[in-house]
Structures are given as C-alpha cells and as structure tokens.
Tab-separated table of C-alpha atoms and ligand atoms in Angstrom:
chain	number	residue	atom	x	y	z
Z	1	MET	CA	43.986	41.621	-5.248
Z	2	SER	CA	42.701	41.463	-8.826
Z	3	LYS	CA	41.420	38.446	-10.755
Z	4	ALA	CA	42.697	37.094	-14.054
Z	5	ASP	CA	40.218	37.110	-16.960
Z	6	ILE	CA	40.207	34.339	-19.542
Z	7	ILE	CA	39.678	34.289	-23.295
Z	8	VAL	CA	39.020	30.742	-24.447
Z	9	GLY	CA	38.240	29.155	-27.819
Z	10	ILE	CA	35.015	27.157	-27.642
Z	11	GLN	CA	34.909	25.454	-31.027
Z	12	TRP	CA	37.761	23.714	-32.906
Z	13	GLY	CA	40.261	26.586	-32.754
Z	14	ASP	CA	40.763	29.593	-35.045
Z	15	GLU	CA	37.681	31.290	-33.632
Z	16	GLY	CA	39.337	34.724	-33.684
Z	17	LYS	CA	40.935	34.675	-30.235
Z	18	GLY	CA	43.904	36.722	-31.460
Z	19	LYS	CA	41.710	39.615	-32.604
Z	20	ILE	CA	39.796	39.781	-29.334
Z	21	VAL	CA	42.879	39.405	-27.126
Z	22	ASP	CA	44.562	42.201	-29.086
Z	23	LYS	CA	41.468	44.411	-28.791
Z	24	LEU	CA	41.074	43.803	-25.051
Z	25	ALA	CA	44.850	43.909	-24.400
Z	26	GLN	CA	44.708	47.670	-24.781
Z	27	GLU	CA	43.153	47.654	-21.290
Z	28	TYR	CA	45.313	44.961	-19.665
Z	29	ASP	CA	48.741	45.149	-17.995
Z	30	VAL	CA	49.677	41.500	-18.454
Z	31	VAL	CA	48.679	38.987	-21.169
Z	32	CYS	CA	49.580	35.305	-20.689
Z	33	ARG	CA	49.647	32.095	-22.714
Z	34	SER	CA	49.180	28.988	-20.580
Z	35	GLN	CA	49.068	25.990	-22.945
Z	36	GLY	CA	49.725	24.819	-26.473
Z	37	GLY	CA	52.694	25.760	-28.564
Z	38	HIS	CA	53.445	27.007	-32.058
Z	39	ASN	CA	50.575	24.900	-33.387
Z	40	ALA	CA	48.555	28.022	-32.541
Z	41	GLY	CA	48.221	30.693	-35.205
Z	42	HIS	CA	46.637	33.963	-34.178
Z	43	THR	CA	46.154	36.581	-36.891
Z	44	ILE	CA	45.739	40.204	-35.961
Z	45	TRP	CA	44.990	43.112	-38.281
Z	46	VAL	CA	45.678	46.650	-37.124
Z	47	ASP	CA	45.166	49.503	-39.605
Z	48	GLY	CA	45.636	47.176	-42.567
Z	49	VAL	CA	48.846	45.571	-41.218
Z	50	ARG	CA	48.784	41.814	-40.557
Z	51	PHE	CA	50.583	40.129	-37.660
Z	52	ALA	CA	50.762	36.318	-37.315
Z	53	LEU	CA	51.535	35.080	-33.817
Z	54	HIS	CA	52.220	31.505	-32.718
Z	55	LEU	CA	53.879	31.522	-29.294
Z	56	VAL	CA	54.005	35.183	-28.378
Z	57	PRO	CA	50.805	36.297	-26.595
Z	58	SER	CA	48.509	38.534	-28.635
Z	59	GLY	CA	49.048	41.354	-26.105
Z	60	ILE	CA	52.369	42.131	-27.754
Z	61	LEU	CA	50.830	44.881	-29.908
Z	62	ASN	CA	49.917	46.878	-26.813
Z	63	PRO	CA	53.232	48.582	-25.996
Z	64	LYS	CA	52.282	48.792	-22.313
Z	65	ALA	CA	51.414	45.119	-21.742
Z	66	VAL	CA	53.843	42.545	-20.358
Z	67	ASN	CA	53.478	39.193	-22.149
Z	68	VAL	CA	53.974	35.941	-20.277
Z	69	ILE	CA	54.548	32.435	-21.666
Z	70	GLY	CA	53.516	30.159	-18.812
Z	71	ASN	CA	54.748	26.785	-17.588
Z	72	GLY	CA	51.968	24.916	-19.447
Z	73	VAL	CA	53.267	25.940	-22.891
Z	74	VAL	CA	55.551	23.758	-25.029
Z	75	LEU	CA	58.155	26.206	-26.311
Z	76	ASN	CA	59.867	25.685	-29.648
Z	77	PRO	CA	62.982	27.881	-29.522
Z	78	PRO	CA	63.581	28.355	-33.287
Z	79	SER	CA	59.925	29.263	-33.800
Z	80	ILE	CA	59.819	31.927	-31.106
Z	81	ILE	CA	63.229	33.324	-32.076
Z	82	LYS	CA	61.903	33.851	-35.614
Z	83	GLU	CA	58.634	35.287	-34.354
Z	84	LEU	CA	60.430	37.806	-32.143
Z	85	THR	CA	62.151	39.380	-35.152
Z	86	GLN	CA	58.797	41.134	-35.891
Z	87	PHE	CA	59.199	43.217	-32.733
Z	88	SER	CA	61.976	45.529	-31.577
Z	89	ASP	CA	61.000	46.763	-28.122
Z	90	LEU	CA	60.859	43.553	-26.118
Z	91	GLU	CA	62.918	44.354	-23.046
Z	92	GLY	CA	60.771	43.710	-19.975
Z	93	ARG	CA	57.749	42.966	-22.204
Z	94	LEU	CA	58.213	39.230	-22.668
Z	95	LEU	CA	58.684	36.678	-19.898
Z	96	ILE	CA	59.099	32.942	-20.428
Z	97	SER	CA	58.511	30.479	-17.599
Z	98	GLU	CA	61.581	28.517	-16.601
Z	99	LYS	CA	59.141	25.616	-16.149
Z	100	ALA	CA	57.829	25.682	-19.760
Z	101	GLN	CA	58.663	22.446	-21.591
Z	102	LEU	CA	61.022	22.646	-24.549
Z	103	ASN	CA	59.565	21.475	-27.835
Z	104	LEU	CA	62.729	20.694	-29.801
Z	105	PRO	CA	63.135	19.971	-33.540
Z	106	TYR	CA	63.196	16.200	-32.974
Z	107	HIS	CA	59.690	16.371	-31.491
Z	108	SER	CA	58.409	17.592	-34.827
Z	109	LEU	CA	60.225	14.728	-36.614
Z	110	ILE	CA	58.512	12.224	-34.296
Z	111	ASP	CA	55.130	13.910	-34.859
Z	112	LEU	CA	55.458	13.770	-38.660
Z	113	ALA	CA	56.734	10.168	-38.636
Z	114	ARG	CA	53.850	8.974	-36.422
Z	115	GLU	CA	51.286	10.741	-38.604
Z	116	LYS	CA	52.753	9.037	-41.666
Z	117	LEU	CA	52.501	5.634	-39.985
Z	118	LYS	CA	48.845	6.257	-39.162
Z	119	GLY	CA	48.051	6.766	-42.861
Z	120	SER	CA	44.326	7.326	-43.368
Z	121	ASN	CA	43.792	7.418	-39.590
Z	122	ALA	CA	46.164	10.370	-39.187
Z	123	ILE	CA	45.015	13.092	-36.792
Z	124	GLY	CA	46.037	15.827	-39.203
Z	125	THR	CA	48.318	17.501	-36.664
Z	126	THR	CA	50.151	20.687	-37.457
Z	127	GLY	CA	53.361	18.636	-37.477
Z	128	LYS	CA	54.858	20.960	-34.893
Z	129	GLY	CA	55.842	18.270	-32.383
Z	130	ILE	CA	53.123	19.157	-29.876
Z	131	GLY	CA	52.081	15.593	-28.944
Z	132	PRO	CA	55.652	14.268	-28.590
Z	133	ALA	CA	56.734	17.304	-26.502
Z	134	TYR	CA	53.787	16.905	-24.103
Z	135	SER	CA	54.375	13.118	-24.020
Z	136	ASP	CA	57.958	13.683	-22.901
Z	137	LYS	CA	56.700	16.046	-20.184
Z	138	ILE	CA	54.208	13.508	-18.845
Z	139	ASN	CA	56.797	10.737	-19.240
Z	140	ARG	CA	59.176	12.879	-17.173
Z	141	ILE	CA	61.876	12.722	-19.810
Z	142	GLY	CA	61.449	16.238	-21.204
Z	143	HIS	CA	63.586	19.350	-20.798
Z	144	ARG	CA	62.497	22.733	-19.535
Z	145	ALA	CA	63.175	26.295	-20.694
Z	146	GLY	CA	65.152	26.997	-17.496
Z	147	GLU	CA	67.738	24.455	-18.666
Z	148	LEU	CA	68.634	26.819	-21.523
Z	149	LEU	CA	70.441	28.936	-18.925
Z	150	ASN	CA	73.127	26.218	-18.833
Z	151	PRO	CA	73.391	25.001	-22.462
Z	152	ALA	CA	76.438	22.777	-21.838
Z	153	LYS	CA	74.560	20.765	-19.214
Z	154	LEU	CA	71.422	20.643	-21.398
Z	155	TYR	CA	73.555	19.323	-24.282
Z	156	GLU	CA	74.800	16.412	-22.153
Z	157	SER	CA	71.283	15.691	-20.959
Z	158	ILE	CA	69.850	15.618	-24.493
Z	159	LEU	CA	72.624	13.297	-25.677
Z	160	GLU	CA	71.630	10.960	-22.872
Z	161	TYR	CA	67.972	11.235	-23.951
Z	162	PHE	CA	68.951	10.414	-27.552
Z	163	ALA	CA	70.852	7.335	-26.369
Z	164	GLN	CA	67.994	6.122	-24.178
Z	165	ASN	CA	65.426	6.628	-26.957
Z	166	LYS	CA	67.573	5.391	-29.844
Z	167	ILE	CA	65.270	2.481	-30.489
Z	168	ILE	CA	62.344	4.848	-31.136
Z	169	PHE	CA	64.299	7.198	-33.405
Z	170	ASP	CA	65.648	4.225	-35.379
Z	171	ALA	CA	62.214	2.631	-35.704
Z	172	LEU	CA	60.782	5.882	-37.043
Z	173	ASP	CA	63.729	6.431	-39.415
Z	174	ILE	CA	64.548	9.750	-37.814
Z	175	VAL	CA	67.902	11.332	-38.528
Z	176	LEU	CA	69.038	13.204	-35.433
Z	177	PRO	CA	71.311	16.255	-35.568
Z	178	SER	CA	75.056	15.671	-35.245
Z	179	ASN	CA	76.591	16.504	-31.865
Z	180	GLU	CA	78.109	19.685	-33.307
Z	181	GLU	CA	74.766	20.787	-34.784
Z	182	LEU	CA	72.951	20.112	-31.516
Z	183	LYS	CA	75.538	22.022	-29.486
Z	184	GLY	CA	75.338	24.994	-31.872
Z	185	GLN	CA	71.518	24.995	-31.768
Z	186	LEU	CA	71.369	24.932	-27.979
Z	187	GLU	CA	73.934	27.719	-27.680
Z	188	GLU	CA	71.898	29.856	-30.064
Z	189	TYR	CA	68.625	29.156	-28.240
Z	190	SER	CA	70.322	30.005	-24.960
Z	191	ARG	CA	71.831	33.249	-26.253
Z	192	GLU	CA	68.538	34.468	-27.754
Z	193	LEU	CA	66.088	33.353	-25.070
Z	194	SER	CA	67.924	33.464	-21.719
Z	195	PRO	CA	67.117	37.172	-21.175
Z	196	PHE	CA	63.396	36.321	-21.081
Z	197	ILE	CA	63.470	33.230	-18.826
Z	198	VAL	CA	62.194	33.904	-15.295
Z	199	ASN	CA	59.906	32.586	-12.564
Z	200	THR	CA	56.607	33.618	-14.162
Z	201	THR	CA	54.511	32.087	-11.355
Z	202	ASN	CA	55.871	34.678	-8.927
Z	203	TYR	CA	55.484	37.411	-11.541
Z	204	VAL	CA	51.788	36.676	-12.169
Z	205	TRP	CA	51.017	36.328	-8.430
Z	206	LYS	CA	52.660	39.698	-7.763
Z	207	ALA	CA	50.794	41.316	-10.642
Z	208	LEU	CA	47.462	40.147	-9.161
Z	209	GLU	CA	48.506	41.289	-5.674
Z	210	GLU	CA	49.289	44.715	-7.112
Z	211	ASN	CA	45.811	44.843	-8.658
Z	212	LYS	CA	47.150	44.732	-12.192
Z	213	ARG	CA	44.780	43.647	-14.947
Z	214	VAL	CA	45.754	40.166	-16.159
Z	215	LEU	CA	44.339	38.435	-19.263
Z	216	LEU	CA	44.871	34.743	-20.044
Z	217	GLU	CA	44.815	33.911	-23.750
Z	218	GLY	CA	43.720	30.415	-24.749
Z	219	ALA	CA	45.128	28.570	-27.725
Z	220	GLN	CA	43.269	25.979	-29.805
Z	221	GLY	CA	39.653	25.365	-28.771
Z	222	THR	CA	37.502	23.345	-26.393
Z	223	MET	CA	36.592	20.651	-28.909
Z	224	LEU	CA	40.341	20.002	-29.298
Z	225	ASP	CA	40.848	19.547	-25.526
Z	226	ILE	CA	42.768	16.361	-24.711
Z	227	ASP	CA	40.105	15.225	-22.174
Z	228	HIS	CA	36.893	16.851	-23.339
Z	229	GLY	CA	37.302	17.166	-27.109
Z	230	THR	CA	36.789	14.711	-29.957
Z	231	TYR	CA	39.531	12.293	-28.831
Z	232	PRO	CA	41.785	11.145	-30.437
Z	233	TYR	CA	41.316	13.956	-32.975
Z	234	VAL	CA	42.435	16.594	-30.502
Z	235	THR	CA	45.553	18.447	-29.470
Z	236	SER	CA	47.677	17.372	-26.489
Z	237	SER	CA	46.826	20.013	-23.885
Z	238	ASN	CA	43.858	21.046	-21.758
Z	239	THR	CA	42.506	23.904	-23.820
Z	240	VAL	CA	39.595	24.608	-21.443
Z	241	SER	CA	39.656	27.448	-18.909
Z	242	ALA	CA	40.736	25.096	-16.111
Z	243	GLY	CA	43.919	24.421	-18.104
Z	244	ALA	CA	44.796	28.103	-17.860
Z	245	CYS	CA	45.166	27.692	-14.081
Z	246	THR	CA	47.612	24.781	-14.170
Z	247	GLY	CA	49.437	26.340	-17.096
Z	248	LEU	CA	50.296	29.445	-15.104
Z	249	GLY	CA	50.281	28.436	-11.453
Z	250	LEU	CA	46.930	30.020	-10.620
Z	251	ASN	CA	44.059	28.570	-8.620
Z	252	PRO	CA	40.342	28.730	-9.509
Z	253	LYS	CA	39.808	31.577	-7.039
Z	254	ASP	CA	42.218	33.733	-9.068
Z	255	ILE	CA	39.881	33.722	-12.079
Z	256	GLY	CA	37.519	36.584	-12.975
Z	257	THR	CA	35.509	36.862	-16.187
Z	258	ILE	CA	35.599	34.040	-18.732
Z	259	THR	CA	34.800	34.897	-22.343
Z	260	GLY	CA	34.226	32.103	-24.860
Z	261	ILE	CA	35.223	32.930	-28.425
Z	262	THR	CA	33.094	31.415	-31.182
Z	263	LYS	CA	32.619	32.038	-34.859
Z	264	ALA	CA	29.090	32.823	-36.058
Z	265	TYR	CA	29.503	29.586	-38.053
Z	266	CYS	CA	32.000	26.780	-37.486
Z	267	THR	CA	35.321	25.570	-38.857
Z	268	ARG	CA	37.742	22.759	-38.213
Z	269	VAL	CA	41.212	22.065	-39.615
Z	270	GLY	CA	42.613	18.547	-39.474
Z	271	ASN	CA	40.676	15.281	-39.261
Z	272	GLY	CA	37.918	14.137	-36.929
Z	273	PRO	CA	34.153	14.478	-36.540
Z	274	PHE	CA	32.414	17.747	-37.386
Z	275	PRO	CA	28.628	17.190	-37.316
Z	276	SER	CA	27.550	20.520	-38.844
Z	277	GLU	CA	30.113	20.499	-41.665
Z	278	ASP	CA	28.650	21.740	-44.962
Z	279	PHE	CA	30.047	20.024	-48.047
Z	280	GLY	CA	28.105	22.163	-50.539
Z	281	ASP	CA	28.125	25.729	-51.829
Z	282	ASP	CA	27.365	27.255	-48.431
Z	283	GLY	CA	30.504	25.758	-46.866
Z	284	GLU	CA	32.515	26.922	-49.878
Z	285	THR	CA	31.128	30.447	-49.521
Z	286	MET	CA	32.072	30.553	-45.827
Z	287	ALA	CA	35.616	29.372	-46.677
Z	288	ARG	CA	36.025	31.954	-49.436
Z	289	VAL	CA	34.463	34.952	-47.683
Z	290	GLY	CA	35.960	34.030	-44.303
Z	291	LYS	CA	39.397	33.384	-45.874
Z	292	GLU	CA	39.472	30.086	-44.033
Z	293	PHE	CA	43.060	29.019	-44.480
Z	294	GLY	CA	45.197	28.110	-41.467
Z	295	THR	CA	47.624	30.699	-40.067
Z	296	THR	CA	50.109	27.979	-39.080
Z	297	THR	CA	49.937	25.400	-41.871
Z	298	GLY	CA	48.043	27.196	-44.667
Z	299	ARG	CA	45.604	24.253	-44.837
Z	300	LYS	CA	42.037	24.909	-45.984
Z	301	ARG	CA	39.639	24.841	-43.041
Z	302	ARG	CA	36.508	22.695	-43.204
Z	303	CYS	CA	33.411	24.926	-42.799
Z	304	GLY	CA	29.865	24.461	-41.570
Z	305	TRP	CA	26.970	25.861	-39.586
Z	306	PHE	CA	26.951	27.144	-36.003
Z	307	ASP	CA	26.703	24.123	-33.709
Z	308	ALA	CA	24.706	25.248	-30.680
Z	309	VAL	CA	24.993	21.824	-28.999
Z	310	ALA	CA	28.790	21.997	-29.068
Z	311	VAL	CA	28.883	25.643	-27.954
Z	312	LYS	CA	26.435	25.016	-25.085
Z	313	TYR	CA	28.651	22.125	-23.937
Z	314	ALA	CA	31.796	24.229	-24.268
Z	315	SER	CA	30.244	27.175	-22.460
Z	316	ARG	CA	29.382	24.937	-19.490
Z	317	LEU	CA	32.815	23.271	-19.470
Z	318	ASN	CA	34.610	26.603	-19.459
Z	319	GLY	CA	32.197	28.513	-17.222
Z	320	CYS	CA	31.706	31.220	-19.839
Z	321	ASP	CA	30.222	34.457	-18.509
Z	322	GLN	CA	29.720	35.627	-22.076
Z	323	LEU	CA	30.402	34.722	-25.684
Z	324	SER	CA	32.227	36.759	-28.273
Z	325	LEU	CA	30.586	36.069	-31.633
Z	326	MET	CA	33.178	36.455	-34.382
Z	327	LYS	CA	33.002	36.825	-38.164
Z	328	LEU	CA	29.285	37.664	-38.258
Z	329	ASP	CA	30.055	39.538	-41.508
Z	330	VAL	CA	31.026	36.268	-43.226
Z	331	LEU	CA	27.329	35.298	-43.137
Z	332	ASP	CA	26.336	38.498	-45.015
Z	333	GLY	CA	24.156	37.828	-48.066
Z	334	PHE	CA	22.909	34.332	-47.157
Z	335	ASP	CA	19.108	34.078	-47.723
Z	336	VAL	CA	18.743	31.409	-45.075
Z	337	LEU	CA	21.081	30.382	-42.255
Z	338	LYS	CA	21.076	27.094	-40.403
Z	339	ILE	CA	21.812	26.462	-36.741
Z	340	CYS	CA	22.476	22.959	-35.428
Z	341	VAL	CA	20.109	22.770	-32.441
Z	342	ALA	CA	20.326	19.039	-31.621
Z	343	TYR	CA	21.878	15.780	-32.770
Z	344	GLU	CA	20.246	12.599	-33.926
Z	345	LEU	CA	22.000	9.577	-32.421
Z	346	ASN	CA	20.731	6.065	-33.212
Z	347	GLY	CA	17.282	7.446	-34.047
Z	348	GLU	CA	17.047	9.511	-30.859
Z	349	ILE	CA	17.183	13.323	-30.698
Z	350	ILE	CA	19.637	14.601	-28.079
Z	351	ASP	CA	20.652	18.134	-27.116
Z	352	TYR	CA	23.829	17.248	-25.227
Z	353	MET	CA	27.350	16.258	-26.281
Z	354	PRO	CA	27.825	12.487	-26.365
Z	355	SER	CA	31.317	11.177	-25.612
Z	356	ASP	CA	31.661	10.057	-29.215
Z	357	LEU	CA	30.564	12.323	-32.062
Z	358	ASP	CA	31.190	9.793	-34.809
Z	359	ASN	CA	27.610	8.703	-35.396
Z	360	VAL	CA	25.628	11.873	-34.770
Z	361	LYS	CA	23.667	13.690	-37.446
Z	362	PRO	CA	22.867	17.400	-37.121
Z	363	VAL	CA	19.295	18.601	-36.578
Z	364	TYR	CA	18.927	22.064	-38.079
Z	365	GLU	CA	16.673	25.031	-37.505
Z	366	GLU	CA	16.522	27.651	-40.269
Z	367	ILE	CA	16.624	31.367	-39.714
Z	368	LYS	CA	16.395	34.272	-42.143
Z	369	GLY	CA	19.661	35.924	-43.221
Z	370	TRP	CA	20.602	39.616	-43.687
Z	371	ASP	CA	22.263	41.841	-46.280
Z	372	SER	CA	25.283	43.263	-44.527
Z	373	VAL	CA	26.810	43.754	-41.089
Z	374	VAL	CA	30.431	44.200	-42.203
Z	375	GLY	CA	32.233	46.910	-40.241
Z	376	CYS	CA	29.223	47.563	-37.988
Z	377	ARG	CA	30.270	48.954	-34.579
Z	378	ASP	CA	26.853	49.643	-33.060
Z	379	PHE	CA	24.471	46.895	-31.901
Z	380	ASP	CA	21.411	49.051	-32.604
Z	381	LYS	CA	22.460	49.392	-36.254
Z	382	LEU	CA	22.552	45.620	-36.868
Z	383	PRO	CA	19.734	44.335	-39.154
Z	384	ALA	CA	16.770	42.863	-37.246
Z	385	THR	CA	17.475	39.353	-38.579
Z	386	ALA	CA	21.102	39.517	-37.350
Z	387	LYS	CA	19.787	40.465	-33.904
Z	388	GLN	CA	17.374	37.493	-34.077
Z	389	TYR	CA	20.280	35.193	-34.964
Z	390	ILE	CA	22.247	36.452	-31.939
Z	391	THR	CA	19.254	36.095	-29.607
Z	392	ARG	CA	18.652	32.532	-30.794
Z	393	ILE	CA	22.319	31.667	-30.121
Z	394	GLU	CA	21.976	33.095	-26.616
Z	395	GLU	CA	18.860	30.993	-25.966
Z	396	LEU	CA	20.336	27.776	-27.296
Z	397	THR	CA	23.732	28.092	-25.616
Z	398	LYS	CA	22.332	29.592	-22.385
Z	399	THR	CA	25.055	32.237	-22.581
Z	400	LYS	CA	24.861	35.932	-23.373
Z	401	VAL	CA	26.652	37.323	-26.428
Z	402	GLY	CA	28.616	40.249	-25.004
Z	403	ILE	CA	30.940	40.942	-27.930
Z	404	ILE	CA	30.277	40.818	-31.691
Z	405	SER	CA	32.970	41.102	-34.343
Z	406	THR	CA	32.203	42.361	-37.841
Z	407	SER	CA	35.610	42.435	-39.587
Z	408	PRO	CA	39.223	41.431	-38.903
Z	409	GLU	CA	40.102	45.004	-37.827
Z	410	ARG	CA	40.538	45.755	-34.124
Z	411	GLU	CA	37.938	48.538	-34.020
Z	412	ASP	CA	35.186	46.724	-35.945
Z	413	THR	CA	33.887	45.214	-32.723
Z	414	ILE	CA	30.630	45.717	-30.823
Z	415	ILE	CA	30.924	45.524	-27.029
Z	416	ARG	CA	27.451	45.386	-25.464
R	501	GDP	P1	42.651	32.374	-33.546
R	501	GDP	O1	43.556	31.203	-33.775
R	501	GDP	O2	41.479	32.033	-32.696
R	501	GDP	O3	43.384	33.583	-33.042
R	501	GDP	O4	42.061	32.751	-34.972
R	501	GDP	P2	42.874	32.852	-36.361
R	501	GDP	O5	43.659	34.099	-36.349
R	501	GDP	O6	43.598	31.580	-36.660
R	501	GDP	O7	41.680	32.900	-37.393
R	501	GDP	C1	40.710	33.883	-37.354
R	501	GDP	C2	40.756	34.668	-38.682
R	501	GDP	O8	39.588	35.433	-38.795
R	501	GDP	C3	41.906	35.654	-38.767
R	501	GDP	O9	42.363	35.698	-40.088
R	501	GDP	C4	41.274	36.977	-38.375
R	501	GDP	O10	41.908	38.097	-38.977
R	501	GDP	C5	39.891	36.818	-38.932
R	501	GDP	N1	38.828	37.513	-38.196
R	501	GDP	C6	38.695	37.687	-36.853
R	501	GDP	N2	37.528	38.316	-36.572
R	501	GDP	C7	36.910	38.522	-37.761
R	501	GDP	C8	35.648	39.079	-38.137
R	501	GDP	O11	34.843	39.486	-37.304
R	501	GDP	N3	35.362	39.103	-39.466
R	501	GDP	C9	36.211	38.621	-40.423
R	501	GDP	N4	35.840	38.673	-41.685
R	501	GDP	N5	37.406	38.073	-40.095
R	501	GDP	C10	37.743	38.019	-38.788
R	502	IMO	P1	44.649	28.210	-32.650
R	502	IMO	O1	45.276	28.635	-31.359
R	502	IMO	C1	42.904	25.058	-35.098
R	502	IMO	C2	44.472	21.020	-34.599
R	502	IMO	C3	45.246	20.391	-35.737
R	502	IMO	C4	44.869	18.932	-35.539
R	502	IMO	C5	44.825	18.802	-34.024
R	502	IMO	C6	46.097	18.248	-33.412
R	502	IMO	O2	45.166	28.947	-33.831
R	502	IMO	O3	43.167	28.201	-32.551
R	502	IMO	P2	48.485	19.321	-32.971
R	502	IMO	O4	49.499	19.896	-33.928
R	502	IMO	O5	48.034	20.286	-31.929
R	502	IMO	O6	48.934	18.022	-32.383
R	502	IMO	O7	47.223	18.970	-33.898
R	502	IMO	O8	44.596	20.100	-33.506
R	502	IMO	N1	44.977	22.327	-34.117
R	502	IMO	C7	44.370	23.497	-34.344
R	502	IMO	N2	43.273	23.780	-35.088
R	502	IMO	N3	43.522	26.043	-34.408
R	502	IMO	C8	44.608	25.775	-33.660
R	502	IMO	O9	45.181	26.697	-32.856
R	502	IMO	C9	45.103	24.460	-33.639
R	502	IMO	N4	46.148	23.859	-33.024
R	502	IMO	C10	46.051	22.550	-33.311
R	502	IMO	O10	44.827	20.890	-36.977
R	502	IMO	O11	43.558	18.724	-36.018
R	503	MG	MG1	44.415	30.112	-35.311
C-alpha cells in the first residue's frame, strides 16, 4: 500500500505549485486536486510553451498520469470544458468525482454582486463564484457533478432552487438564465463531462492499494485557508494539507511526504493584510522581474519580502517535510535582501502568527544579495550568499529546503 504525497501552497497562493507538480508528475501515476475551483491559476512552461490550468490537475502534461478532480473541488462546467480543449488525449486520463460540487454561472453572479455591495471592504475575490458554491454545499442546497448524468432531473432541481432563493437573486439584482438557456447549458455540460464522472474515492483507494504513486496538488495557499488564514480575506476552502484528505476521501494515515511551496519572496493578490509588503522600488522590481500578474484574473500581485513568521506557521500547520523555494532568480541583482523574522504587535516583538494580522509591523533582518542564479540546476554552483539565504530560511522556518527553482522552465530546478 503506497502513501499519497502532498504539494501545498504555504503563502497567499501563486507560489509556483503548478511548476513543481508538473515537474514531479513525471514520476507519479495519479495527480489529484482536492479543493478550490477555477479561482486557481497554475502556469506551466515546458520548452517555451505556456499552459494555464485552472481546474485540471497539473499532472495533465505527463501523458502517463491519470488526473483526478476530487469531491472537495467546486467544479465550474463551462470553465473546465474550455480548459479541456487544450488537450486531445484525455480518455482514461481525467476523472471527476461524482461528489464534487457544481459551481454554476449564477454562483459567479452572486459573488460579483456581494463584492460590489461590500465596496471598500471587498475581499477582492476572483469573481468565480467560489464562496457562493461552497456556501450552497454547506447549506445543503447545492448540486453535485454526479447529477449531470441526468440533466433533465438536474434542470427540475435547479428550477426549484431558483424559486426557493428568488428573494436573494432579486435583492442582488441578478438576472437568471431563461428556462430554455438553463436546459441547453445543462445538456451541454452533461454531454461534455459525463464521460469523466466516476467514483474517484474508490479509484484513489485502489491506486494506493496497487502501490501506485499518488500526488495531491493544492490550490491557493495556507494564508488563504478558510480557518487558518487571514479571515475574512481568504478563500472558501481548507487549503491546508488536512483539506486534501477530506477533499479526496483519504485519511491522515494515507499521507506520505508533504512539500510546502513558497516563493523566495512573497506575493498576494486581492485585499487583506500582508505585513511584509514592499510599497517601494524593491516591490516593483519583484513584480516586474517575477511577472507578477494573476493567471486567472490578470490582476497585478502585491509583492514583498519573505515572511519567515508566516512560513514557519504554515509549515507547522501543514506538517511540511520540506520546502520548495521558488523564483529564487527573481531576487538576482539585489544588493541587500530583507527577511521578516518577527512581528511587532502593540510594542511587543512576537515570532508567532497572531489570529489577527491587521496591526502587526514586520521586523526585518538584512542579508547580502547575489548576482545571478537564473537557470542554475546544481546546488553547489549557487553563489555563497544565495546558499546563506537558503540556510537562514531553513533556520527560521525550522524546515529544510529540499527543492529550489531558478526559472519557470520544468528542468531549471535543483532537487537536493
Ligand atoms: P501556482 O498558482 O502556485 O501554480 O503559481 P502561478 O502559476 O499562479 O504563479 C507562479 C508563476 O511563476 C508562473 O508564471 C510560473 O511560470 C512562474 N515560476 C514558477 N517557478 C519560477 C521560478 O523559479 N522562476 C521564475 N522566474 N518564475 C517561476
Ligand atoms: P492558486 O491556486 C492567489 C484569492 C483571491 C482573493 C481570495 C478569495 O493559483 O494559487 P476567491 O475567488 O477564492 O473567493 O477569492 O483568494 N485567491 C488566490 N490568490 N492564488 C490563487 O490560487 C487564488 N485563489 C483565490 O485573490 O484574495
Ligand atoms: Mg496561481
């Protein structure tokens, strides 16, 4: 019986999970998504060709891997149908849980309307209907992917849902699709997606029993976790490693190695606290060199220094065996780098994550920069100051750095 390994984002998302999952997927038989939806945007570069994935697991570029969308995901049918047009050989390589919740176009309308009402307190969601789809699940009024196998029955059920929730749609000024439109949409979703809908719990259990290598790919990041992140400026799922178990039907004993993905600096897209954000030239340089624009919404990402307090917290929450330090090359050419080693809260210095990050100020340590690490594939060839930076991160986060990434390309990766 094998164990499932986990790749998990340990900052505010966009850490480079897609690149690492794609790199590692070459050695895995099964790659699974367990939470989130098409709010995720995972960019992968292979030999100069760019792939942008939202719902499809990043194992799809390994022709031998089977890709599973687990029960914990909120599945937007039009988004995945569009995404699948990038690939031609999908038979037997994509499985969708019949228990995955459907994230339907009206969820996005609710999301956008609620954000508008919040005005300056908006969360800055991706507008993809994630919160409303998960709310319907928890409210027990949602619909599941398995219902697409009988679109006529699903149609009746959604009409009933519209009638029961009319007061909400009216209050938010939401124009719902006509009955004909809805029927046509559901028939299309059913036609396109039914071939992939199965009992993925049984599939993953059998894969582990047969000693297959299974990789679980996280979406978003730990600081966006609904329970442990910077609430309410978070997403609506459990992004931590424990969420991968419920999102697939696994138990904690099924889990093997857990790798936390972190940038060598830090970014955040959307609103909410970000203690080590840099509003000056350094943040601008990181955004420009790191091409920090969102894969899903195209929004500019806020940039700042590596926050060792947040990563230490996230590493403990997720049980990280190792870190994968991404985008080290983006720090090339800085004379001096800063690391946030503690926070100041009401005049006190703390080295742990308080439940509210609103009033903390970063305490920085400075460390000498380096000329260039871009494209480096050999740890011994890294400049001495880059090695010192990595060692300091290991000390502060109490976690070893097992993987280092030095460009967007699959092969520009150091595995120690
Ligand atoms: P994800 O959501 O965690 O999968 O990350 P995204 O794909 O949204 O954002 C990470 C971005 O950084 C992508 O555009 C990647 O191509 C890019 N990237 C990943 N690793 C590296 C790296 O080591 N160096 C550079 N320069 N870019 C990288
Ligand atoms: P990947 O998988 C970065 C952010 C949004 C917003 C908050 C809530 O690419 O790392 P939501 O639409 O989920 O209700 O938005 O979460 N967010 C992400 N930020 N990377 C992501 O995914 C994100 N998915 C959601 O910007 O702040
Ligand atoms: Mg992303």
